[in-house]
mmCIF file of C-alpha atoms in Angstrom:
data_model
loop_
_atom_site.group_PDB
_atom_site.id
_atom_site.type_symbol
_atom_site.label_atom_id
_atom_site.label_comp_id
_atom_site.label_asym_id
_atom_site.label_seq_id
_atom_site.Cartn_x
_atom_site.Cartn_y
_atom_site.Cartn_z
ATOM 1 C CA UNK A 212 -49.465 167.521 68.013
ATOM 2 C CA UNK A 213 -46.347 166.156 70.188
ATOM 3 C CA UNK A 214 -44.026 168.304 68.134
ATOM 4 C CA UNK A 215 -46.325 171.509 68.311
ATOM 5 C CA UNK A 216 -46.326 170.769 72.290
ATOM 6 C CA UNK A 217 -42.495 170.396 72.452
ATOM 7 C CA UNK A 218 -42.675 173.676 70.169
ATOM 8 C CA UNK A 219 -42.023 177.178 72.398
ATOM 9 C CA UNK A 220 -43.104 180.505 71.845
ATOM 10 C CA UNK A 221 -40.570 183.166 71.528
ATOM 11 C CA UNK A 222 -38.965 185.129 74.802
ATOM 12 C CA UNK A 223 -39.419 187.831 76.429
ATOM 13 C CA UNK A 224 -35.977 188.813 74.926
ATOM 14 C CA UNK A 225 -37.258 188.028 71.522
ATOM 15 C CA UNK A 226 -40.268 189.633 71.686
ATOM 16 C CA UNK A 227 -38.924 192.819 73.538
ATOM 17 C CA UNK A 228 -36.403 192.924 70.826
ATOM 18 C CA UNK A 229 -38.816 193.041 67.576
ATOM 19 C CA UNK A 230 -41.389 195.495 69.499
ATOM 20 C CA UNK A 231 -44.325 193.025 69.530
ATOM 21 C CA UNK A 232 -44.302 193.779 73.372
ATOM 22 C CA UNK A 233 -47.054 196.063 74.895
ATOM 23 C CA UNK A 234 -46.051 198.685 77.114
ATOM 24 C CA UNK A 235 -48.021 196.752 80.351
ATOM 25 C CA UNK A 236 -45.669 193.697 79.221
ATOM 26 C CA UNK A 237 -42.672 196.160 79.273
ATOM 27 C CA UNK A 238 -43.423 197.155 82.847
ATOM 28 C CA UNK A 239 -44.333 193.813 84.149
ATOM 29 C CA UNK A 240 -41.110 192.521 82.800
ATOM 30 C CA UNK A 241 -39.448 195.654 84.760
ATOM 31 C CA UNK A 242 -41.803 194.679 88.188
ATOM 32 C CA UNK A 243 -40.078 191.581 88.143
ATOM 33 C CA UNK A 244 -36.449 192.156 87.509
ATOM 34 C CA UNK A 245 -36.661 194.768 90.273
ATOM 35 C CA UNK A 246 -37.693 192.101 92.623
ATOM 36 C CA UNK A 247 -35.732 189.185 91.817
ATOM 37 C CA UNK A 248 -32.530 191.882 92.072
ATOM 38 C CA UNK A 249 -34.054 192.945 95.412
ATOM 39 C CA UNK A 250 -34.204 189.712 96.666
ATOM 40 C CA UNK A 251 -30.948 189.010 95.588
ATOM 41 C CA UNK A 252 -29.575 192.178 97.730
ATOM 42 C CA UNK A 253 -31.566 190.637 100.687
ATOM 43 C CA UNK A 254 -29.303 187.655 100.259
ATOM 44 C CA UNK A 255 -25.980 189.692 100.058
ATOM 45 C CA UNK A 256 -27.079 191.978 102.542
ATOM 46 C CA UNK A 257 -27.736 189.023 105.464
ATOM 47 C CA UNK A 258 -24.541 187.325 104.103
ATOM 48 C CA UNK A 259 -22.732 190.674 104.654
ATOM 49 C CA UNK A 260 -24.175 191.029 108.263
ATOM 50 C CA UNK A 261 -23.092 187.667 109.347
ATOM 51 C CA UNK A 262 -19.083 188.827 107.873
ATOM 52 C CA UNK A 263 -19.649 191.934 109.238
ATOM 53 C CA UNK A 264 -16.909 191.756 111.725
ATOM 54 C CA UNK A 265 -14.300 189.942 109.639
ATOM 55 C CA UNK A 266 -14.597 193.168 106.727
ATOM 56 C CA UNK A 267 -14.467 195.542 109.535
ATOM 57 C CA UNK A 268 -11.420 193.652 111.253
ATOM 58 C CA UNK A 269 -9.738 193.839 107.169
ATOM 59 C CA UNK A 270 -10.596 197.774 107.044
ATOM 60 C CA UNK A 271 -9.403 198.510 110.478
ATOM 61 C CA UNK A 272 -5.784 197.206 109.726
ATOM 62 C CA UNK A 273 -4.176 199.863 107.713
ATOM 63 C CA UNK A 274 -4.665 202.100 111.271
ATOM 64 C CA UNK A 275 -4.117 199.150 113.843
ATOM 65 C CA UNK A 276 -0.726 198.601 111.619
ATOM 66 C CA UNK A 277 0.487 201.700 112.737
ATOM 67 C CA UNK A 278 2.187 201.655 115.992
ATOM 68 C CA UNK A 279 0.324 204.972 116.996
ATOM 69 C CA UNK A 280 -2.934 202.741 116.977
ATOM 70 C CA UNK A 281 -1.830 200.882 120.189
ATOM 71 C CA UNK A 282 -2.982 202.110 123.712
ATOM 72 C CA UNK A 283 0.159 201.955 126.025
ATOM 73 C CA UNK A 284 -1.242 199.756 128.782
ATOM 74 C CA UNK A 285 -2.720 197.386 127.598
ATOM 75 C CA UNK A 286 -1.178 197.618 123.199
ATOM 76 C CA UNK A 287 -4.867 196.773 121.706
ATOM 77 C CA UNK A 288 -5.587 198.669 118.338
ATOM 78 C CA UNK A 289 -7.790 201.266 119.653
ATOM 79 C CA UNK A 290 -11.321 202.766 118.143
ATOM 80 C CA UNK A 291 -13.495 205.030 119.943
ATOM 81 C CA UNK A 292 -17.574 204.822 120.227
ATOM 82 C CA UNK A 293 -19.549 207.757 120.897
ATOM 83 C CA UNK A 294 -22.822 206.061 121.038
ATOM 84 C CA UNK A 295 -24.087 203.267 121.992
ATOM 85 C CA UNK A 296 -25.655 201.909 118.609
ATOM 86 C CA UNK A 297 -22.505 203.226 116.492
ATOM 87 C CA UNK A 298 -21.423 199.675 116.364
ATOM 88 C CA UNK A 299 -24.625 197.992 115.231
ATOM 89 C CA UNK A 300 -25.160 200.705 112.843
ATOM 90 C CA UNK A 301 -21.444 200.232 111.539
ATOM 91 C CA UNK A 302 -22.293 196.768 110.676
ATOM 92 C CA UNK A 303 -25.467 197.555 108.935
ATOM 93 C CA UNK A 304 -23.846 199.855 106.868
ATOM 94 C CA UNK A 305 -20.838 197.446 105.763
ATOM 95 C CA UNK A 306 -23.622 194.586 105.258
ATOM 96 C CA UNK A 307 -25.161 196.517 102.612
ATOM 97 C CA UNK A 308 -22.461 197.553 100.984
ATOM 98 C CA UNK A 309 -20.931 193.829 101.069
ATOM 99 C CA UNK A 310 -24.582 192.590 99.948
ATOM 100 C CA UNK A 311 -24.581 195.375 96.682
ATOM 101 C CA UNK A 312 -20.975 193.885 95.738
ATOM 102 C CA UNK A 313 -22.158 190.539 96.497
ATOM 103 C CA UNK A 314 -25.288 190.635 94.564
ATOM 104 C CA UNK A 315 -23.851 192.525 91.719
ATOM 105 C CA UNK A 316 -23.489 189.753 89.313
ATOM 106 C CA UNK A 317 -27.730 189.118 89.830
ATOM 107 C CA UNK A 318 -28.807 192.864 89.911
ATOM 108 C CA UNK A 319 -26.797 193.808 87.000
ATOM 109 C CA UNK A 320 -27.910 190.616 84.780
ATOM 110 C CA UNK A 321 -31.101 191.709 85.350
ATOM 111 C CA UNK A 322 -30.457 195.198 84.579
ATOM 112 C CA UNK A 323 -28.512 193.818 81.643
ATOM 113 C CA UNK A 324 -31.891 191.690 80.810
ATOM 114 C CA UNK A 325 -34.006 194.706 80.554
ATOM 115 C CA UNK A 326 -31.963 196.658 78.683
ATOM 116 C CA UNK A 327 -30.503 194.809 76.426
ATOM 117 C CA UNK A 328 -33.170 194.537 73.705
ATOM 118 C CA UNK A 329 -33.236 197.760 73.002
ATOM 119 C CA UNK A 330 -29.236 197.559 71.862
ATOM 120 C CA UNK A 331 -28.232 196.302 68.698
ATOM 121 C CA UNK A 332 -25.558 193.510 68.275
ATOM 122 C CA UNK A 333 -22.645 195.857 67.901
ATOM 123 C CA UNK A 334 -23.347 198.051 70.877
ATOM 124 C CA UNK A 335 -24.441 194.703 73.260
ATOM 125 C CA UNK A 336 -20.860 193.610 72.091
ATOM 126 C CA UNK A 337 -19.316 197.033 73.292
ATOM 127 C CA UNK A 338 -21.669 196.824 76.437
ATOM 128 C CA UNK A 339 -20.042 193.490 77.231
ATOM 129 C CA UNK A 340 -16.510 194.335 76.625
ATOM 130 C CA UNK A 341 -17.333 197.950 78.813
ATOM 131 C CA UNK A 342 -18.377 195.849 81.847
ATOM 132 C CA UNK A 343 -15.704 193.375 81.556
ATOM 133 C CA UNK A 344 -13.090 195.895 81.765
ATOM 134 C CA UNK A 345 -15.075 198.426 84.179
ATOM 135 C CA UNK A 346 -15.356 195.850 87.098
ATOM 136 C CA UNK A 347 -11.398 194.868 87.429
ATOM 137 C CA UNK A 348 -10.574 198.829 87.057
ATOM 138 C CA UNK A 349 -12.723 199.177 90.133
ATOM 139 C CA UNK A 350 -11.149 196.801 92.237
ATOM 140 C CA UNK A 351 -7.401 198.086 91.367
ATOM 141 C CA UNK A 352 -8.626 201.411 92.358
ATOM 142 C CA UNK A 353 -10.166 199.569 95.725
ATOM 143 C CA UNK A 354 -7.200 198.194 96.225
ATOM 144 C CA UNK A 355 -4.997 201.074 95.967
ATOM 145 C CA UNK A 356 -6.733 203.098 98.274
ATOM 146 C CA UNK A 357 -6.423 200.443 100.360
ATOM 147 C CA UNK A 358 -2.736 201.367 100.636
ATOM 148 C CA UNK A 359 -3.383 204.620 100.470
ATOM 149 C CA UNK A 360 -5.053 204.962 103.901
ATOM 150 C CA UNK A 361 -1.813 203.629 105.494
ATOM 151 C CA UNK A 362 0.093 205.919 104.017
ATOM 152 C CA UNK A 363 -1.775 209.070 104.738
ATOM 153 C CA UNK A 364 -2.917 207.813 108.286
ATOM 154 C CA UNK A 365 1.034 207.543 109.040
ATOM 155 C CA UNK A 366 1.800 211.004 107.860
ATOM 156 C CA UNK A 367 -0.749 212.664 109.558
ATOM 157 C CA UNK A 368 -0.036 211.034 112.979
ATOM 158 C CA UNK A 369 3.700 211.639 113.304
ATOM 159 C CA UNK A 370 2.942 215.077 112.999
ATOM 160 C CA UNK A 371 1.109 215.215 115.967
ATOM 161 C CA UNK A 372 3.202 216.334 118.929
ATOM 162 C CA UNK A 373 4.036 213.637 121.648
ATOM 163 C CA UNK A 374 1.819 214.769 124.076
ATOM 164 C CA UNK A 375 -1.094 214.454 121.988
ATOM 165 C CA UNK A 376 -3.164 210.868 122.028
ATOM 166 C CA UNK A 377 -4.818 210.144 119.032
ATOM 167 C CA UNK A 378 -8.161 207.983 119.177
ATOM 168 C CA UNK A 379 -10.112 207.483 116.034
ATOM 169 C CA UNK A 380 -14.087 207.326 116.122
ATOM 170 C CA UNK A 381 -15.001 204.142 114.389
ATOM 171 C CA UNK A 382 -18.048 205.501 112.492
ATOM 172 C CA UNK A 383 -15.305 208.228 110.802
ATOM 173 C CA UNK A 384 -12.898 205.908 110.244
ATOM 174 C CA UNK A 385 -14.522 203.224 108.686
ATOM 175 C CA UNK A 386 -16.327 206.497 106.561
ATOM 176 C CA UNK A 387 -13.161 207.682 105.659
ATOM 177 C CA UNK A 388 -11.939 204.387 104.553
ATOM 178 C CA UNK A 389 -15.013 203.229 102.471
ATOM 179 C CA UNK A 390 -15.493 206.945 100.844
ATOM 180 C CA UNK A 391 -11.517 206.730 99.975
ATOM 181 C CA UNK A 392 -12.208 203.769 98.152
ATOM 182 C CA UNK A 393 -15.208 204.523 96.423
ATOM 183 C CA UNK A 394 -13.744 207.796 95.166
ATOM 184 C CA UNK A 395 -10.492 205.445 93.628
ATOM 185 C CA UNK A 396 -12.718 202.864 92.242
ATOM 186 C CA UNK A 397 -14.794 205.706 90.395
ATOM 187 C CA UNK A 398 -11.930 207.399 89.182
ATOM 188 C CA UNK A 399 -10.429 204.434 87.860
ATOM 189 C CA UNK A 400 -13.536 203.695 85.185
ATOM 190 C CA UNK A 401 -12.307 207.627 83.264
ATOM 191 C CA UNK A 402 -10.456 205.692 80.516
ATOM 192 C CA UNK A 403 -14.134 203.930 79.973
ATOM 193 C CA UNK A 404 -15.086 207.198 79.037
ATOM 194 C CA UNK A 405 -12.218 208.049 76.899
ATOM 195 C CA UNK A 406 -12.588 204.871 74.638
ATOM 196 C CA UNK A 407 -16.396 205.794 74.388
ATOM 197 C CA UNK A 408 -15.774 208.650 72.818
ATOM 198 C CA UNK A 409 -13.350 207.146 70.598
ATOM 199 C CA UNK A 410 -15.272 204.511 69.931
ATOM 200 C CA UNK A 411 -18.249 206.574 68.986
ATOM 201 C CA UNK A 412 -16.528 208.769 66.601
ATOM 202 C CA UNK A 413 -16.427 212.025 69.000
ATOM 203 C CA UNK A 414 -13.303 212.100 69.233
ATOM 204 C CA UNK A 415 -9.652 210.723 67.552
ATOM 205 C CA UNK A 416 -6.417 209.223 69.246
ATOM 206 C CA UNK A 417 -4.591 212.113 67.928
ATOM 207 C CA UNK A 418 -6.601 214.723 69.275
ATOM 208 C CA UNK A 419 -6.776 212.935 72.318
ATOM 209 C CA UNK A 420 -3.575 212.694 72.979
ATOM 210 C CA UNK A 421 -3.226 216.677 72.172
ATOM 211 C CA UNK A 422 -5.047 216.698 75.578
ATOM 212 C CA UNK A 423 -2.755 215.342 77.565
ATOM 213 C CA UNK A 424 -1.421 218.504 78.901
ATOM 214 C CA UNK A 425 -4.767 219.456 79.998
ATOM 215 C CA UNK A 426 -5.434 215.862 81.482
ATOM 216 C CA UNK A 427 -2.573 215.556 83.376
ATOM 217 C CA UNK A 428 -3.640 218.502 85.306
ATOM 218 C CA UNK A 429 -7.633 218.225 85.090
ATOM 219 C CA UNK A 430 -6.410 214.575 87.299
ATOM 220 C CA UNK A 431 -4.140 216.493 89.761
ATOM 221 C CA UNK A 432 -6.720 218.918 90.974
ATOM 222 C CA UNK A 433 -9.558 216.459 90.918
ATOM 223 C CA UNK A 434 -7.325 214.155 92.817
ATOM 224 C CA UNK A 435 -6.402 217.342 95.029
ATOM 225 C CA UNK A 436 -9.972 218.070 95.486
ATOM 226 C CA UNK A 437 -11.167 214.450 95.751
ATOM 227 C CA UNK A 438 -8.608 212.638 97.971
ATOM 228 C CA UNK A 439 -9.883 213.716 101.656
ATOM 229 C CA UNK A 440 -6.510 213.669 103.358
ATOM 230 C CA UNK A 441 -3.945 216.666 103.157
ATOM 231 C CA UNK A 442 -1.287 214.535 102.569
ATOM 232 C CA UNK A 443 0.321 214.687 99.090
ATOM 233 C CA UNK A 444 1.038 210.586 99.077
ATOM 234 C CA UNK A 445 -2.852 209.895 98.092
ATOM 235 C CA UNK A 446 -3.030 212.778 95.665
ATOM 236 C CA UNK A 447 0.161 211.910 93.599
ATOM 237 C CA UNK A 448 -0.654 207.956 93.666
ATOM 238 C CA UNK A 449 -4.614 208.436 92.652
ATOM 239 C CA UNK A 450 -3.030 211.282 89.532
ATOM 240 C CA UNK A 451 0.058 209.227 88.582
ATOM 241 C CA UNK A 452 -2.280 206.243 87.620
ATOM 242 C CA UNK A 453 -5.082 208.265 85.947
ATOM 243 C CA UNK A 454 -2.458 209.041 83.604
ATOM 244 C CA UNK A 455 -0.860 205.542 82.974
ATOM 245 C CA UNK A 456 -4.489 205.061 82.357
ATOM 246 C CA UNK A 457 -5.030 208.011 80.124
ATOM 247 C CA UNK A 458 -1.892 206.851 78.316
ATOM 248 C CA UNK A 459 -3.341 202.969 78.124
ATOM 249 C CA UNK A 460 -7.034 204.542 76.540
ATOM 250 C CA UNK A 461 -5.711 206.386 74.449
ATOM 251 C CA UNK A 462 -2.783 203.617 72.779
ATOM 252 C CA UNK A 463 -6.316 201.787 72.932
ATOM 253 C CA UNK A 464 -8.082 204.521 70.622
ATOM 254 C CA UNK A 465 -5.224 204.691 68.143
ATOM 255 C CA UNK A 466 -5.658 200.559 67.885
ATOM 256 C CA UNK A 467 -9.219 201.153 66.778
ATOM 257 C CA UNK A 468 -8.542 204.203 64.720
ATOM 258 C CA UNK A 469 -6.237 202.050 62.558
ATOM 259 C CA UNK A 470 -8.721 199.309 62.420
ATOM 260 C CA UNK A 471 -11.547 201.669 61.255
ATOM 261 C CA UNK A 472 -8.698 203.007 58.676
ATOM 262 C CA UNK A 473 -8.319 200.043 57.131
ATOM 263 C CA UNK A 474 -11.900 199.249 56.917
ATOM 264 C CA UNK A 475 -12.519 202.390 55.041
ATOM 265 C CA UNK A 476 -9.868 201.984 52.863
ATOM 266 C CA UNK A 477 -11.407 198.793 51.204
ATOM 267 C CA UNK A 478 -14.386 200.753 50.528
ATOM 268 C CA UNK A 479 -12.539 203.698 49.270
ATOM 269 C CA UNK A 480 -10.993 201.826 46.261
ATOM 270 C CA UNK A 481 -14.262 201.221 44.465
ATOM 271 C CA UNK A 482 -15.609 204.062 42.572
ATOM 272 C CA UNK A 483 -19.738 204.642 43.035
ATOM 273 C CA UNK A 484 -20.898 203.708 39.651
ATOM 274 C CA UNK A 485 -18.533 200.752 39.680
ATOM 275 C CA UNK A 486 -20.676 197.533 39.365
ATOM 276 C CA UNK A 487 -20.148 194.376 41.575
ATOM 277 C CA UNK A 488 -18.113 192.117 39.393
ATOM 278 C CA UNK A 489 -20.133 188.507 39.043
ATOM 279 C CA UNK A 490 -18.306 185.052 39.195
ATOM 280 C CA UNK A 491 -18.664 183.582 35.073
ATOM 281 C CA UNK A 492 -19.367 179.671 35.400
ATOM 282 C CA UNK A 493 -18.667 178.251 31.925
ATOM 283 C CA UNK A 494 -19.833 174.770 33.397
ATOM 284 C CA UNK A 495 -23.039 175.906 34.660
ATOM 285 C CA UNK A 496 -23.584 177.950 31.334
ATOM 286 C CA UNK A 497 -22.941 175.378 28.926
ATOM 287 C CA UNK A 498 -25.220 172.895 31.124
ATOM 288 C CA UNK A 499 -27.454 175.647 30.766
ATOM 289 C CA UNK A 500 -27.359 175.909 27.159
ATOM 290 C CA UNK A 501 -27.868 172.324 26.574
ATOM 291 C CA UNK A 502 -30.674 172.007 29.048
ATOM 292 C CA UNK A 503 -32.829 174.560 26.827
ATOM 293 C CA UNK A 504 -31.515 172.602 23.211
ATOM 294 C CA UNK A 505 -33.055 168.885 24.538
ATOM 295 C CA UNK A 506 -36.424 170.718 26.255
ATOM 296 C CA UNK A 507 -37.132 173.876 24.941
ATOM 297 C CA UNK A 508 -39.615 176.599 26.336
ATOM 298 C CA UNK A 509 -43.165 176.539 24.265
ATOM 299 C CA UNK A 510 -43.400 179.828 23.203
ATOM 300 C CA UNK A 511 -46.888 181.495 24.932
ATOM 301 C CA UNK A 512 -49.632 181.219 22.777
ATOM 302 C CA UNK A 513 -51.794 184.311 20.751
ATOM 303 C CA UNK A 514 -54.555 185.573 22.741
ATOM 304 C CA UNK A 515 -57.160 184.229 20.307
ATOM 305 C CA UNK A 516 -55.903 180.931 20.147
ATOM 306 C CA UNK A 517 -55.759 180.962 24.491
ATOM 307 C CA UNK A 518 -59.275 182.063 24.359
ATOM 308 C CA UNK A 519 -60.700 179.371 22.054
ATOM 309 C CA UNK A 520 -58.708 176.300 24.032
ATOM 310 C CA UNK A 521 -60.375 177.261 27.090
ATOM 311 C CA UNK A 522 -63.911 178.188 26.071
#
């Protein structure tokens, strides 16, 4: 009785993952992963409040670096309010994005959690190796827009004339900044999409590197189209290293291609009809043999004779 006590049931993992879960299970399950990843926002987001003002003094710099930023009286990086609230609302806004990137490790397990039994072992392995690779290619492209700002910002203030002050709005500013960076750390995760469909079969190293003409400049308009400053220093940073990364994916796909090459050629060598070839053990034969000499099998008996022993 102790041991059937000490004995669990199986999980909700388990159990999701053979089917023997009822659909009401299914979407009690999903009730409460959405609210322990809610709640765990709600932590992020009133930890982002309270360093509110340190992220908005780290997203401010690339402008207050420039020596354009500076009013002449008094040299204070300047920032312009229009409203009263634009402040407070500023600091909402950089709370819950600090709480989504905060939280991310608890709303995506449980995302993970709910999803995951549904996958089979090969494509939770490729999920795993997907997210471990998507989450550093979104923080170089962070980071490079990051240095991109400065860079634009400085061209398009020096060719403002002298007479002209320039005063930023904050709520624009801090916009532009945090769309900039969004749009880099999106466009970073395209050579996810290039191994999937390598790694799905849709599509080979060779014929994706055929495309590379056509990349090269599908990733100069969209960074054309995408980057929001006229300046051609963001443009020509965000394309150049969509194509390193195009390059990288693709030196990726011909790795697997080879792999899946040789795996197919072990397979190739045996004909259909050829049988499995079985391992001969003379010891286990001859022990075997002797075995059936010293006790022999009775042969079965007639039918008549069976008959008459039991009746």
């Amino acid at each position: 009785m102790a041991f059937s006590l000490l004995r669990r049931g199986p999980s909700n993992f388990e159990r999701a993952a053979d089917g023997s879960m009822t659909l009401i299970e299914h979407l009690r399950e999903l009730r409460v992963r959405l609210f322990r990843a809610s709640l765990g926002i709600l932590v992020g987001v009133i930890i982002g409040f309270v360093l509110s003002r340190e992220v908005m003094h780290i997203l401010e710099q690339p402008y207050c670096d420039l020596p354009q930023s500076r009013d002449p009286q008094t040299g204070k990086c300047m920032l312009l309010q229009l409203g009263p609230a634009d402040v407070l609302l500023l600091q909402l806004r950089i709370a819950l994005w600090v709480g989504l990137i905060a939280a991310g490790p608890i709303w995506l397990y449980q995302l993970w959690a709910f999803i995951a039994p549904g996958l089979h072992r090969h494509e939770r392995r490729y999920a795993y190796a997907f997210a471990a690779i998507a989450a550093p290619l979104f923080a170089a492209g962070g980071f490079l827009a990051f240095f991109v700002v400065r860079t634009g910002l400085e061209f398009l203030l020096d060719i403002s004339p002298d007479n002209i002050q320039t005063t930023l709005e904050v709520g624009r500013y801090f916009s532009f900044v945090t769309n900039l960076i969004l749009i880099f750390g999106v466009a970073f995760e395209f050579p996810l999409i290039i191994l999937m469909l390598n790694f799905v079969g849709l599509a080979s190293a060779k014929r994706l590197l055929s495309w590379w003409r056509v990349a090269i400049f599908a990733f100069f308009a969209f960074s054309a189209i995408a980057t929001p400053t006229p300046d051609p220093f963001g443009m020509t940073a965000l394309a150049l290293c969509l194509s390193v990364l195009y390059f990288a994916a693709v030196l990726v796909a011909f790795i697997n291609d080879r792999r899946k090459r040789r795996r197919q050629e072990t397979f190739d060598n045996v004909d259909d009809d050829e049988a499995s070839p079985l391992e001969y053990d003379a010891e286990s034969v001859e022990a075997g043999e002797q075995l059936e000499a010293v006790a022999p099998v009775p042969a079965p008996l007639p039918i008549e004779r069976r008959y008459d022993e039991t009746t």
